[in-house]
XYZ file of C-alpha atoms in Angstrom:
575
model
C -34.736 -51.581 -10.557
C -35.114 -54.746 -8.910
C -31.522 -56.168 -9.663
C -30.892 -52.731 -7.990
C -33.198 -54.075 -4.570
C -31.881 -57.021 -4.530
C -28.245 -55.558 -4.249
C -28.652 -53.017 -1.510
C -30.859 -55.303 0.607
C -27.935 -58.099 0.165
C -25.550 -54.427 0.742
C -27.828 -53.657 3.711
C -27.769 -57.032 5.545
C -23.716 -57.924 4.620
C -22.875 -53.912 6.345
C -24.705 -54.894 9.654
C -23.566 -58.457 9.966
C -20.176 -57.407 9.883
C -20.933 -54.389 12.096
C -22.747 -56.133 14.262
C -20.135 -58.953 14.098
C -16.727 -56.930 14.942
C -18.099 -54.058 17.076
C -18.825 -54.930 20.017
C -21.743 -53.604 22.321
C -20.657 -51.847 25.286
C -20.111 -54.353 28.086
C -21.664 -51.748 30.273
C -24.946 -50.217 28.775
C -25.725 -47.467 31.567
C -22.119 -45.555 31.112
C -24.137 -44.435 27.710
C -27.172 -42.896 29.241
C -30.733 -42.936 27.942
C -32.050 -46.377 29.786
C -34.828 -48.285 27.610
C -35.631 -51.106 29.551
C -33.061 -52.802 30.486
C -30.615 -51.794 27.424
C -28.992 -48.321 26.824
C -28.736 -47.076 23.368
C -25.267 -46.195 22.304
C -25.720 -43.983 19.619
C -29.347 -42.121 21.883
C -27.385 -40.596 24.389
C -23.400 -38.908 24.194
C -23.402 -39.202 28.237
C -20.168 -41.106 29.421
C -20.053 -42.569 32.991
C -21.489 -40.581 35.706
C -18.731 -41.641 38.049
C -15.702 -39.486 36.987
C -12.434 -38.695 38.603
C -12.768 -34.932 38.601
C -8.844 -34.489 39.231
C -8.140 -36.410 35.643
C -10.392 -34.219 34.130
C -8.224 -31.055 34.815
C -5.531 -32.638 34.382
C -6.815 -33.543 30.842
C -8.105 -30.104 30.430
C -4.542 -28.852 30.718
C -2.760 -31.655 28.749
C -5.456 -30.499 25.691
C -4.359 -27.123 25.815
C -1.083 -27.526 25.675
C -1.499 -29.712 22.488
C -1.721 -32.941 21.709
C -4.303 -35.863 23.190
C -5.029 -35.075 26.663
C -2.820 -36.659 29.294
C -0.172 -35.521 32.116
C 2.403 -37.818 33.510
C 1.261 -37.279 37.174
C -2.494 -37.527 36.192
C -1.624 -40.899 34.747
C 0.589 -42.149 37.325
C -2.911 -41.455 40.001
C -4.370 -43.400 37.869
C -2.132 -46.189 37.187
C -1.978 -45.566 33.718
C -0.034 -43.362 30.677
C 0.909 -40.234 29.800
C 1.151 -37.483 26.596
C 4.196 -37.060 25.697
C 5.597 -34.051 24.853
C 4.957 -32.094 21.514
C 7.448 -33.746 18.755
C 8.328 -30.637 17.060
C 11.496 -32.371 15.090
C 9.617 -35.296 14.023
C 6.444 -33.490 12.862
C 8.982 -31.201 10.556
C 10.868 -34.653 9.281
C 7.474 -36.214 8.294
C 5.947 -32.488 6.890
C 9.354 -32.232 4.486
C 9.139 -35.723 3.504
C 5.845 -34.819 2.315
C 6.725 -31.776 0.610
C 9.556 -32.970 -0.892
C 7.168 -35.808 -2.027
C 4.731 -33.278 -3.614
C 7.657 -31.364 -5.402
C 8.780 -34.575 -6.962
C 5.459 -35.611 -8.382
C 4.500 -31.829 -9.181
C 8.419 -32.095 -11.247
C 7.494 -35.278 -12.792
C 4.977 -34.079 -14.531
C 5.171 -30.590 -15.109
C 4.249 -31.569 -18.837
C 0.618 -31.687 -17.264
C 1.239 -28.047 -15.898
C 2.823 -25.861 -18.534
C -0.219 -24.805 -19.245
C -0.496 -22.389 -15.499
C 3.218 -21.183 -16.264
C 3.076 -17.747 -16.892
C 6.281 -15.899 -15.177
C 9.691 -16.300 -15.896
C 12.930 -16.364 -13.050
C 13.415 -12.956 -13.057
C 13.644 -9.433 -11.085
C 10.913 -7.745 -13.352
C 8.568 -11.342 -13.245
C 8.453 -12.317 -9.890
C 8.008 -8.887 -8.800
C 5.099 -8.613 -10.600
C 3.960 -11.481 -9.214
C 4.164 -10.997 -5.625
C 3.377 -7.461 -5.602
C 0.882 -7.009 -7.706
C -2.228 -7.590 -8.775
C -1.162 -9.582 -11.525
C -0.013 -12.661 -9.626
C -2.431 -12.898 -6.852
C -5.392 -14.592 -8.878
C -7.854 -17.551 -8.787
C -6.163 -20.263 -10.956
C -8.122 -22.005 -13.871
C -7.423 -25.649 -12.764
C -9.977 -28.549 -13.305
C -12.679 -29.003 -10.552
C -10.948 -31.963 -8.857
C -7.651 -30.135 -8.402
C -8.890 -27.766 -6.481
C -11.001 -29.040 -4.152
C -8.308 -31.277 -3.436
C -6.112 -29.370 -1.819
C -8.272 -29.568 1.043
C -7.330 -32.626 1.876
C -3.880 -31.822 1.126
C -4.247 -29.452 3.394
C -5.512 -31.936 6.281
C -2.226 -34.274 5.714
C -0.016 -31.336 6.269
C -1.878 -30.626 9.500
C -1.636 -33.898 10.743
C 1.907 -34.522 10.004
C 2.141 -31.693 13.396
C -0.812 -32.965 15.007
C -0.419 -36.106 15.314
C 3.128 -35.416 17.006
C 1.191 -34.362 19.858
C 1.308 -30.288 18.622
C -1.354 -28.161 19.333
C -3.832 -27.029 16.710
C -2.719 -23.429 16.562
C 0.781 -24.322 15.742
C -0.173 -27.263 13.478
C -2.832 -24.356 11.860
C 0.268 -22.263 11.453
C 2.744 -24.081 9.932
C -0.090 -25.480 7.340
C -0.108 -22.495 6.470
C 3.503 -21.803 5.839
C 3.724 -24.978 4.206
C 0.961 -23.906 1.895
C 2.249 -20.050 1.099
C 6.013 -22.305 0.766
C 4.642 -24.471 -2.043
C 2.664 -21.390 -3.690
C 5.484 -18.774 -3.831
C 8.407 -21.100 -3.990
C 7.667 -23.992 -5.459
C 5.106 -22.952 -8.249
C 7.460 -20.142 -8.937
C 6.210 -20.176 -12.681
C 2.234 -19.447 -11.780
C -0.092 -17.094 -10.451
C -0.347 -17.261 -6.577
C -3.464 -19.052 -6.101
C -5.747 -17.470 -4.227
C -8.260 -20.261 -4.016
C -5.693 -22.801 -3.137
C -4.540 -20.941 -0.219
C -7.832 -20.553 1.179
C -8.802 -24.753 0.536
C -5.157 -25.589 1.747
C -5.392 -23.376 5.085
C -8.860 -22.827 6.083
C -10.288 -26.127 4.667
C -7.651 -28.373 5.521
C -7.596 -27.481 9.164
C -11.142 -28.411 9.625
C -10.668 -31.794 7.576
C -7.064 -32.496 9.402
C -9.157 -31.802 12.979
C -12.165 -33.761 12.297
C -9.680 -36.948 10.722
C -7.318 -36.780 13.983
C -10.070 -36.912 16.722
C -12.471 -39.225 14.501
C -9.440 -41.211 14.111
C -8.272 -41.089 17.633
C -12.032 -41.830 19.125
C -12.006 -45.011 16.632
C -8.980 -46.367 17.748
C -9.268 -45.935 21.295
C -12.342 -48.019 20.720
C -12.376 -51.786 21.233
C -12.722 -53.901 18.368
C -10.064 -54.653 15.177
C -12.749 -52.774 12.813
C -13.116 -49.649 14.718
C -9.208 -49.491 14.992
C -8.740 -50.298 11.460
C -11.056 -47.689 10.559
C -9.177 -45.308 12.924
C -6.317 -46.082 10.723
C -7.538 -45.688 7.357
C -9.373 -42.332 8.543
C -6.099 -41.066 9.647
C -3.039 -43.408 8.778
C -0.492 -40.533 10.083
C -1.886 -40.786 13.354
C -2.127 -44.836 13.098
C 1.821 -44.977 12.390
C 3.006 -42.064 15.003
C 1.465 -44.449 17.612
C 3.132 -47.481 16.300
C 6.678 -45.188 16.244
C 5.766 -44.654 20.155
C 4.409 -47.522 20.699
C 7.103 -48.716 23.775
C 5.464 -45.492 25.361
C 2.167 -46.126 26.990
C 0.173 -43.437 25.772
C -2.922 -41.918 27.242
C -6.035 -42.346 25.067
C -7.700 -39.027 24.748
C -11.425 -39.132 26.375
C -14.457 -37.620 25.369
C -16.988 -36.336 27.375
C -19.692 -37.145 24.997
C -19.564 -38.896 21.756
C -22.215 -40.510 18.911
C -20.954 -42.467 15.880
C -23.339 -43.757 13.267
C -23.075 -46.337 10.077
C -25.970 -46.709 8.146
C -26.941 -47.919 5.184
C -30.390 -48.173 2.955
C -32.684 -46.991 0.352
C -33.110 -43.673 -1.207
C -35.643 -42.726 -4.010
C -35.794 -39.918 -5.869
C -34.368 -37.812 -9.153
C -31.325 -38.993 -11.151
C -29.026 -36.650 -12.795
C -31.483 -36.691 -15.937
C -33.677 -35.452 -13.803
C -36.161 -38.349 -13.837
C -38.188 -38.518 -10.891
C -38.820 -42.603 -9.230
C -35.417 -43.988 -9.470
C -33.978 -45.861 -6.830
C -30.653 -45.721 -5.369
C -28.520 -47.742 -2.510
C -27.460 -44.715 0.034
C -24.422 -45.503 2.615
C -23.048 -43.241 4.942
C -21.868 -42.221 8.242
C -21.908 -39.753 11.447
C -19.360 -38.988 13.900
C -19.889 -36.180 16.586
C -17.272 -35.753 19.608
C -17.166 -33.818 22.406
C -13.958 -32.474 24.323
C -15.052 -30.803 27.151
C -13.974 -32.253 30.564
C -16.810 -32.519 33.046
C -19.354 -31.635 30.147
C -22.930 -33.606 30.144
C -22.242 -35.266 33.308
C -23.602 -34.064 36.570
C -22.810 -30.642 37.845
C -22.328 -27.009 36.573
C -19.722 -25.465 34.063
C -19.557 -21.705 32.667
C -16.433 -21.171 31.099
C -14.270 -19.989 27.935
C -12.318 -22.786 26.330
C -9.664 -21.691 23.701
C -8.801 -25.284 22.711
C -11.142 -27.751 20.355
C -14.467 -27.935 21.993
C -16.335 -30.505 19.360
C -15.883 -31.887 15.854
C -18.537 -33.503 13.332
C -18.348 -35.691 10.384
C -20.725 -36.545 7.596
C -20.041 -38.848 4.821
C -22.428 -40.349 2.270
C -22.647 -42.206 -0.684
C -25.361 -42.426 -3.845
C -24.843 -45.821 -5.805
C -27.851 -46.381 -8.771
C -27.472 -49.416 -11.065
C -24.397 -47.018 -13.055
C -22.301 -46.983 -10.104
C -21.379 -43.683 -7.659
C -24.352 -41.278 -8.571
C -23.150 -38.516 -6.087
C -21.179 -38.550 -2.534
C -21.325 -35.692 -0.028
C -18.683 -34.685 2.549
C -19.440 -32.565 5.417
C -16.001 -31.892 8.180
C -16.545 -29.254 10.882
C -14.755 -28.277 13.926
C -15.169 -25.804 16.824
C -11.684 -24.657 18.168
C -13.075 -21.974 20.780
C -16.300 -21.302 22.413
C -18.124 -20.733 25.736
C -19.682 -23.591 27.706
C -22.648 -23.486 30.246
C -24.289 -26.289 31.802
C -26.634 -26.819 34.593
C -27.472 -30.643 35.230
C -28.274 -32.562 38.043
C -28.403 -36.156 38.612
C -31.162 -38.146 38.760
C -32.333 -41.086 41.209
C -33.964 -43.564 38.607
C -32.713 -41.472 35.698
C -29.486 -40.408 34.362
C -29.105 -36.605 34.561
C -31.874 -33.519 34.326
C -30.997 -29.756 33.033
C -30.218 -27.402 30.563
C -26.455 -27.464 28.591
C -25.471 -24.557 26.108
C -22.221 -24.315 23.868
C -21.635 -20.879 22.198
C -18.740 -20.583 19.869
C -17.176 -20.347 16.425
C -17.044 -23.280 13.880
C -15.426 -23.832 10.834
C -15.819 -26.495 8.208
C -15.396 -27.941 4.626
C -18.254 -29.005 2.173
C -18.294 -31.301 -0.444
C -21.189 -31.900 -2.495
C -20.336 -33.579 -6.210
C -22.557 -35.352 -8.892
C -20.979 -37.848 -11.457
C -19.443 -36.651 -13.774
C -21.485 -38.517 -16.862
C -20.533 -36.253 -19.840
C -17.697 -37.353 -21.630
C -15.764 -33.913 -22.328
C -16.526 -32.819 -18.225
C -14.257 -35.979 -17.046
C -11.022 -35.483 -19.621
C -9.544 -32.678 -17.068
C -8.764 -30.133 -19.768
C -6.376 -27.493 -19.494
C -7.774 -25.259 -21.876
C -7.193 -21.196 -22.293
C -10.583 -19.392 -22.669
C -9.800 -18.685 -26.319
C -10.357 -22.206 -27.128
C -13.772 -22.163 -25.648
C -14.678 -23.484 -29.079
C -13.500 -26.910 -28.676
C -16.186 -27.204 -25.727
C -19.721 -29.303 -27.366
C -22.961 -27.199 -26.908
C -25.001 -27.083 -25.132
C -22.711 -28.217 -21.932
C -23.944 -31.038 -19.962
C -22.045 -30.589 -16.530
C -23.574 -32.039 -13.151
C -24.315 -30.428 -10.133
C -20.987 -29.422 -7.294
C -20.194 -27.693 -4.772
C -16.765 -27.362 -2.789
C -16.861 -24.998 0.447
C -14.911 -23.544 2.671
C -17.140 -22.608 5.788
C -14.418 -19.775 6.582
C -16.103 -18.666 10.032
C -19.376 -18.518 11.654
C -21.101 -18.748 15.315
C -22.731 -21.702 16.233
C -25.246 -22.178 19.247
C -26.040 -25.384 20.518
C -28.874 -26.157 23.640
C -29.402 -29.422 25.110
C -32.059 -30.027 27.668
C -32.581 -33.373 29.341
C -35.944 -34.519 31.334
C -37.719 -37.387 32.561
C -37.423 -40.070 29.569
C -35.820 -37.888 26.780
C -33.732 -35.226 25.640
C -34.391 -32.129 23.598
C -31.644 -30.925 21.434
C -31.714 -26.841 18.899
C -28.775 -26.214 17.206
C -28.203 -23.724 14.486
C -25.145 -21.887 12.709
C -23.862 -19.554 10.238
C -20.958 -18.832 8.266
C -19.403 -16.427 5.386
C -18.425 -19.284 2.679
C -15.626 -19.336 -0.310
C -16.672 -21.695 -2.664
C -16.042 -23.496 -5.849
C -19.409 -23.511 -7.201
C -21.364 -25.267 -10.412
C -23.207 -22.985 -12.474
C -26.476 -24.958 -12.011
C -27.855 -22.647 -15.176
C -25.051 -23.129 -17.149
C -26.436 -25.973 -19.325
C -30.031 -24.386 -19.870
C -28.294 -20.531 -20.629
C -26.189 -22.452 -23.243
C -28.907 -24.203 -24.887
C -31.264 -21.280 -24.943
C -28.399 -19.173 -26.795
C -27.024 -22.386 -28.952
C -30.387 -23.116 -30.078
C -30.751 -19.037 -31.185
C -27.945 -19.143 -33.301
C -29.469 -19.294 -37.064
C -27.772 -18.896 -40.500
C -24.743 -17.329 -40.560
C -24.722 -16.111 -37.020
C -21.576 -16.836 -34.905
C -22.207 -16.821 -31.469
C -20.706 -19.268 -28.601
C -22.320 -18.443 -25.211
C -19.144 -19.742 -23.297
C -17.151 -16.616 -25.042
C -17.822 -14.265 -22.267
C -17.597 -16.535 -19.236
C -14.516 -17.304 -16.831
C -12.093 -19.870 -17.755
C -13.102 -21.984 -15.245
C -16.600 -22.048 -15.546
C -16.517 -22.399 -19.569
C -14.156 -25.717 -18.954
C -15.405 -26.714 -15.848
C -18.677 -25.760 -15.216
C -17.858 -23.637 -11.664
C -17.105 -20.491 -10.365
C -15.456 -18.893 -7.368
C -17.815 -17.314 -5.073
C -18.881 -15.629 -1.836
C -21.539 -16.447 0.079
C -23.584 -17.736 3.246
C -24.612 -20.563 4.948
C -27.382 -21.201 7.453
C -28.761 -24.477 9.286
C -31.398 -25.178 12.233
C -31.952 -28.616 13.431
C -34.509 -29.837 16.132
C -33.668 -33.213 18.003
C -35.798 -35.052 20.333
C -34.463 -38.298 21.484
C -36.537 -40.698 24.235
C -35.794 -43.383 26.256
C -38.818 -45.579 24.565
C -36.313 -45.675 21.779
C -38.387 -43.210 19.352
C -35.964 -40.612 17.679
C -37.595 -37.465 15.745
C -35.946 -34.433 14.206
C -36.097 -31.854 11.508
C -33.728 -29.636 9.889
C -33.332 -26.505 7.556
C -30.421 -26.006 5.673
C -29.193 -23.321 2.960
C -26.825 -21.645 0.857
C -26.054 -18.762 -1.162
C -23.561 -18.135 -3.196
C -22.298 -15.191 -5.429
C -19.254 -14.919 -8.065
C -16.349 -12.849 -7.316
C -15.186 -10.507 -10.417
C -12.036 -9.844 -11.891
C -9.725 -12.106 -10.124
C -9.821 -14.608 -12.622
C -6.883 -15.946 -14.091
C -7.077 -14.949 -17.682
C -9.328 -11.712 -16.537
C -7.295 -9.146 -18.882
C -8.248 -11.494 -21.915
C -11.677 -12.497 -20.726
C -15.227 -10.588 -20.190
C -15.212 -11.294 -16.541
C -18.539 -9.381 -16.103
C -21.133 -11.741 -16.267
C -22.930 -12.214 -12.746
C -23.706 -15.272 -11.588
C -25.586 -16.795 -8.056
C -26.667 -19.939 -7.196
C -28.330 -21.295 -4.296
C -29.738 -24.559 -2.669
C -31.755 -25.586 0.319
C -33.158 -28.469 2.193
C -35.925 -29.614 4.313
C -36.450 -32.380 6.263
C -38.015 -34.404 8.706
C -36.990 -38.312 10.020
C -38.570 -40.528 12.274
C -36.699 -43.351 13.694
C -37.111 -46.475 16.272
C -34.273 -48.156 17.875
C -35.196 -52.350 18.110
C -35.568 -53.313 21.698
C -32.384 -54.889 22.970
C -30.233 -53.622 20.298
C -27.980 -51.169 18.909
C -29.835 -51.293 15.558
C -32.140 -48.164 14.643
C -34.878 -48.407 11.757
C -34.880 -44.599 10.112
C -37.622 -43.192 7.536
C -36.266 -39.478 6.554
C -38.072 -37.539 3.837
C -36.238 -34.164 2.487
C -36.971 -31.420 -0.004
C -34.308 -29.615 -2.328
C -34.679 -26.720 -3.972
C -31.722 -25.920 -6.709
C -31.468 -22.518 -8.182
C -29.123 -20.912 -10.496
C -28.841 -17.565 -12.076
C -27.014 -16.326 -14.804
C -27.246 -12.970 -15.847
C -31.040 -13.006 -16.074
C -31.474 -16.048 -17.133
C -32.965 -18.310 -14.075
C -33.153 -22.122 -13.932
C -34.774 -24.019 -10.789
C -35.414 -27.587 -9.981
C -37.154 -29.302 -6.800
C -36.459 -32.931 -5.990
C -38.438 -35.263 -3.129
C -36.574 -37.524 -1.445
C -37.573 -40.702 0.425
C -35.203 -42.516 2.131
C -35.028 -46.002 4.028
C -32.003 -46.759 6.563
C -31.124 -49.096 9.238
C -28.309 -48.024 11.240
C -26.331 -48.795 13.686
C -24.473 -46.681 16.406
C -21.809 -46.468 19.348
């Protein structure tokens, strides 16, 4: 444990010198807001300068609609500077087929690894069967990895049309050709995947979204490490601005922004389950807003059918094993209804009230290591050889989402020295789901197996949650968050978060040769507070956050549950 403190201090003080080192404060502190003293904190306030050119603004507003970063060759030439060029529908179908035809090449290479989904043959009565029918519209059986996966395959399809300067409708639409292509074409041999559609589509639009504007906020950004993090967040976007690089392109502006690194110390349960252990926790933040005119001084109330706002969480567990668990959290908003009421302020920045409205969509990630030895071999086994599984299982907690829809409210008001911000959602969730009382159900019937007696608990379950430990399921998601922010540079908020999630029956692969009708629900929620204080002068915030999680799992009627206190420790550091 103290080998372990000694590395993520050493971790701690290496990420900020660096940070610190290569990103570069802004050279004007009040174009970010919230004043404290003399110094504005970056990542405090999301308000740009109050001086804007209202004129670029629509233009911008127009340029984003019609695809692409914002930008119009006559807005740019009043302002001396560049313009968006034109969508790049050729190119962005080169790049999208050179990607495919990438995929089918692998997916060829070693269809040894895959012989196991084939299940229809090249003919009339087959393929038929498989198109129309029940029969060939299923959830596939794959391994917990592949699946999820396809998210982010998903997101580099999108981006091979985004990033040509398409809008996200048509780069949403022909993902989504490219995915139903690949699943009715290429796989020709398997079920249609109904699960891979849905992570391909819906959860690679939110990824692909959140990876082109994080990327293009970074690299509009001054310093070599945001840029090269622009480009390793989105290298698509990094190399079709190199290709049009003898173009002077407009870089896209956002009306409010807040990016956070941090990095500290997190105590708490391991995947034993023992409480007190001590793990180095890294992560980061990134929320953007597109909305021309929005937090600055005046009033909006209007309809926007083009991407209002984005988020990004990412965070890593280490313990003295290595990677304990990482979370991923991509969201984006692509139409709602802005209000605003704010008015400047003499010896303040602005005063009001702000309110987005609208719909968001998103992918979760949420994955423990995989520590057992059978759980990380990627089997491709059918159900009937459920036998060559070791009782009682020992898989780890996951948890793969796709946020399909939900509204989302968000209020912001600003006073005298601080700013109050409530924001809460829901959604209807598809997800890919560990059985969290899988491993106690099987030990509880393994252990009541005496004499003679034959019985294997995973004989009745679905393929993919007797090889894999998850399920496909429906369910719901909720979240409210409090955030007060001040200008003495004190930060407090509080959050409740919380799924449910239910298994879908008789879509399951093997479901003719299976007993598909065990029920099974899971659900887990969180509670939290965190209390922070930004060090005068700098861009450097010390954060103590305490959360509660409460893990339940049901199958049939057996119940498990588990609670877990968390303390963590950060310094971070935002623009």
């Amino acid at each position: 444990m103290v080998n372990l403190l000694k590395k993520t201090i050493l971790l701690v003080l290496c990420t900020f010198i660096l940070t610190a080192a290569v990103l570069p404060l802004p050279k004007n502190p009040k174009r970010l807001g919230i004043h404290a003293g003399n110094y504005s904190l970056p990542f405090l306030s999301l308000s740009p300068p109050i001086q804007i050119n209202q004129q670029k603004n629509a233009d911008s507003d127009k340029s984003e609609k019609n695809g692409g970063d914002p930008g119009s060759k006559d807005a740019a030439q009043r302002e001396g500077g560049s313009y968006q060029p034109a969508p790049k529908t050729l190119r962005a179908f080169i790049e999208g087929g050179l990607i495919m035809g990438a995929s089918q090449a692998n997916y060829w290479r070693r269809y040894i690894d895959w012989v196991e989904d084939w299940q229809f043959k090249f003919n009339w009565k087959d393929q038929t069967r498989r198109l129309f029918t029940s029969h060939g519209w299923r959830f596939d059986s794959n391994a917990y990895f592949t699946n999820w996966g396809h998210a982010l395959s998903g997101a580099i399809y999108y981006n091979a049309y985004r990033t040509n300067y398409l809008s996200w409708s048509r780069s949403l639409l022909y993902t989504t050709l490219t995915s139903l292509y690949w699943e009715l074409l290429v796989e020709w041999r398997e079920v249609i995947s109904i699960n891979d559609n849905i992570f391909t589509i819906i959860g690679g639009f939110p990824v692909g979204e959140v990876f082109f504007q994080t990327g293009s906020f970074l690299q509009s950004h001054p310093g070599w490490l945001a840029k090269l993090m622009g480009g390793l967040l989105n290298p698509m976007r990094a190399f079709n601005r190199w290709l049009d690089r003898k173009q002077s392109i407009f870089h896209p502006e956002f009306s409010a922004h807040r990016f956070r690194l941090y990095a500290g110390h997190r105590s708490g349960k391991n995947l034993a389950g023992e409480q007190h252990r001590s793990f180095a926790e890294l992560g980061l933040t990134a929320d953007l807003v597109r909305v021309p005119g929005y937090d600055q001084p005046g009033k909006l109330n209007e309809w926007r059918g083009d991407i209002l706002s984005t988020h990004l969480g990412m965070q890593l567990l280490v313990g003295s094993d290595g990677l304990e668990e990482y979370e991923i959290l991509a969201g984006t908003m692509p139409w709602g209804w802005v209000w605003q009421d704010l008015s400047p302020v003499k010896d303040w920045n602005t005063r009001g009230h702000s309110l987005i409205i609208g719909a968001v969509m998103a992918f979760e990630l949420y994955s423990q290591r995989q520590y057992w030895k059978y759980e990380r071999k990627d089997p491709f086994f059918r159900p009937i050889d459920y036998v060559q599984i070791p009782l009682p299982t020992q898989f780890t907690d996951k948890y793969a989402a796709v946020h399909l829809i939900g509204p989302r409210m968000e209020w912001r008001y600003r006073g005298r020295g601080f700013e109050w911000t409530t924001s809460a959602e829901t959604t209807l969730d598809f997800a890919m789901t560990g059985a969290f009382a899988l491993n106690d159900y099987t030990n509880s019937q393994y252990r009541n197996v005496s004499g003679s007696d034959v019985f294997n608990p995973l004989e009745e379950m679905k393929s993919t949650l007797a090889n894999y430990g998850y399920y496909y399921g429906l369910g719901l998601s909720a979240s409210i968050e409090l955030e007060l922010r001040t200008a003495a540079g004190v930060d407090w908020s509080a959050w409740a978060k919380a799924w449910v999630s239910n298994s879908i029956e008789g879509l399951d692969r093997f479901a003719d040769d299976i007993n598909d009708s065990i029920k099974i629900r899971d659900s887990r929620s969180r509670l939290g507070t965190s209390l922070g204080y930004r060090l005068p002068g700098s861009a450097v915030q010390v954060r103590l956050m305490f959360e509660q999680v409460l893990r339940m799992g049901k199958i049939s009627d057996f119940v498990s549950r588990e609670r877990d206190f968390r303390l963590s420790m950060h310094l971070c550091y935002g623009f």
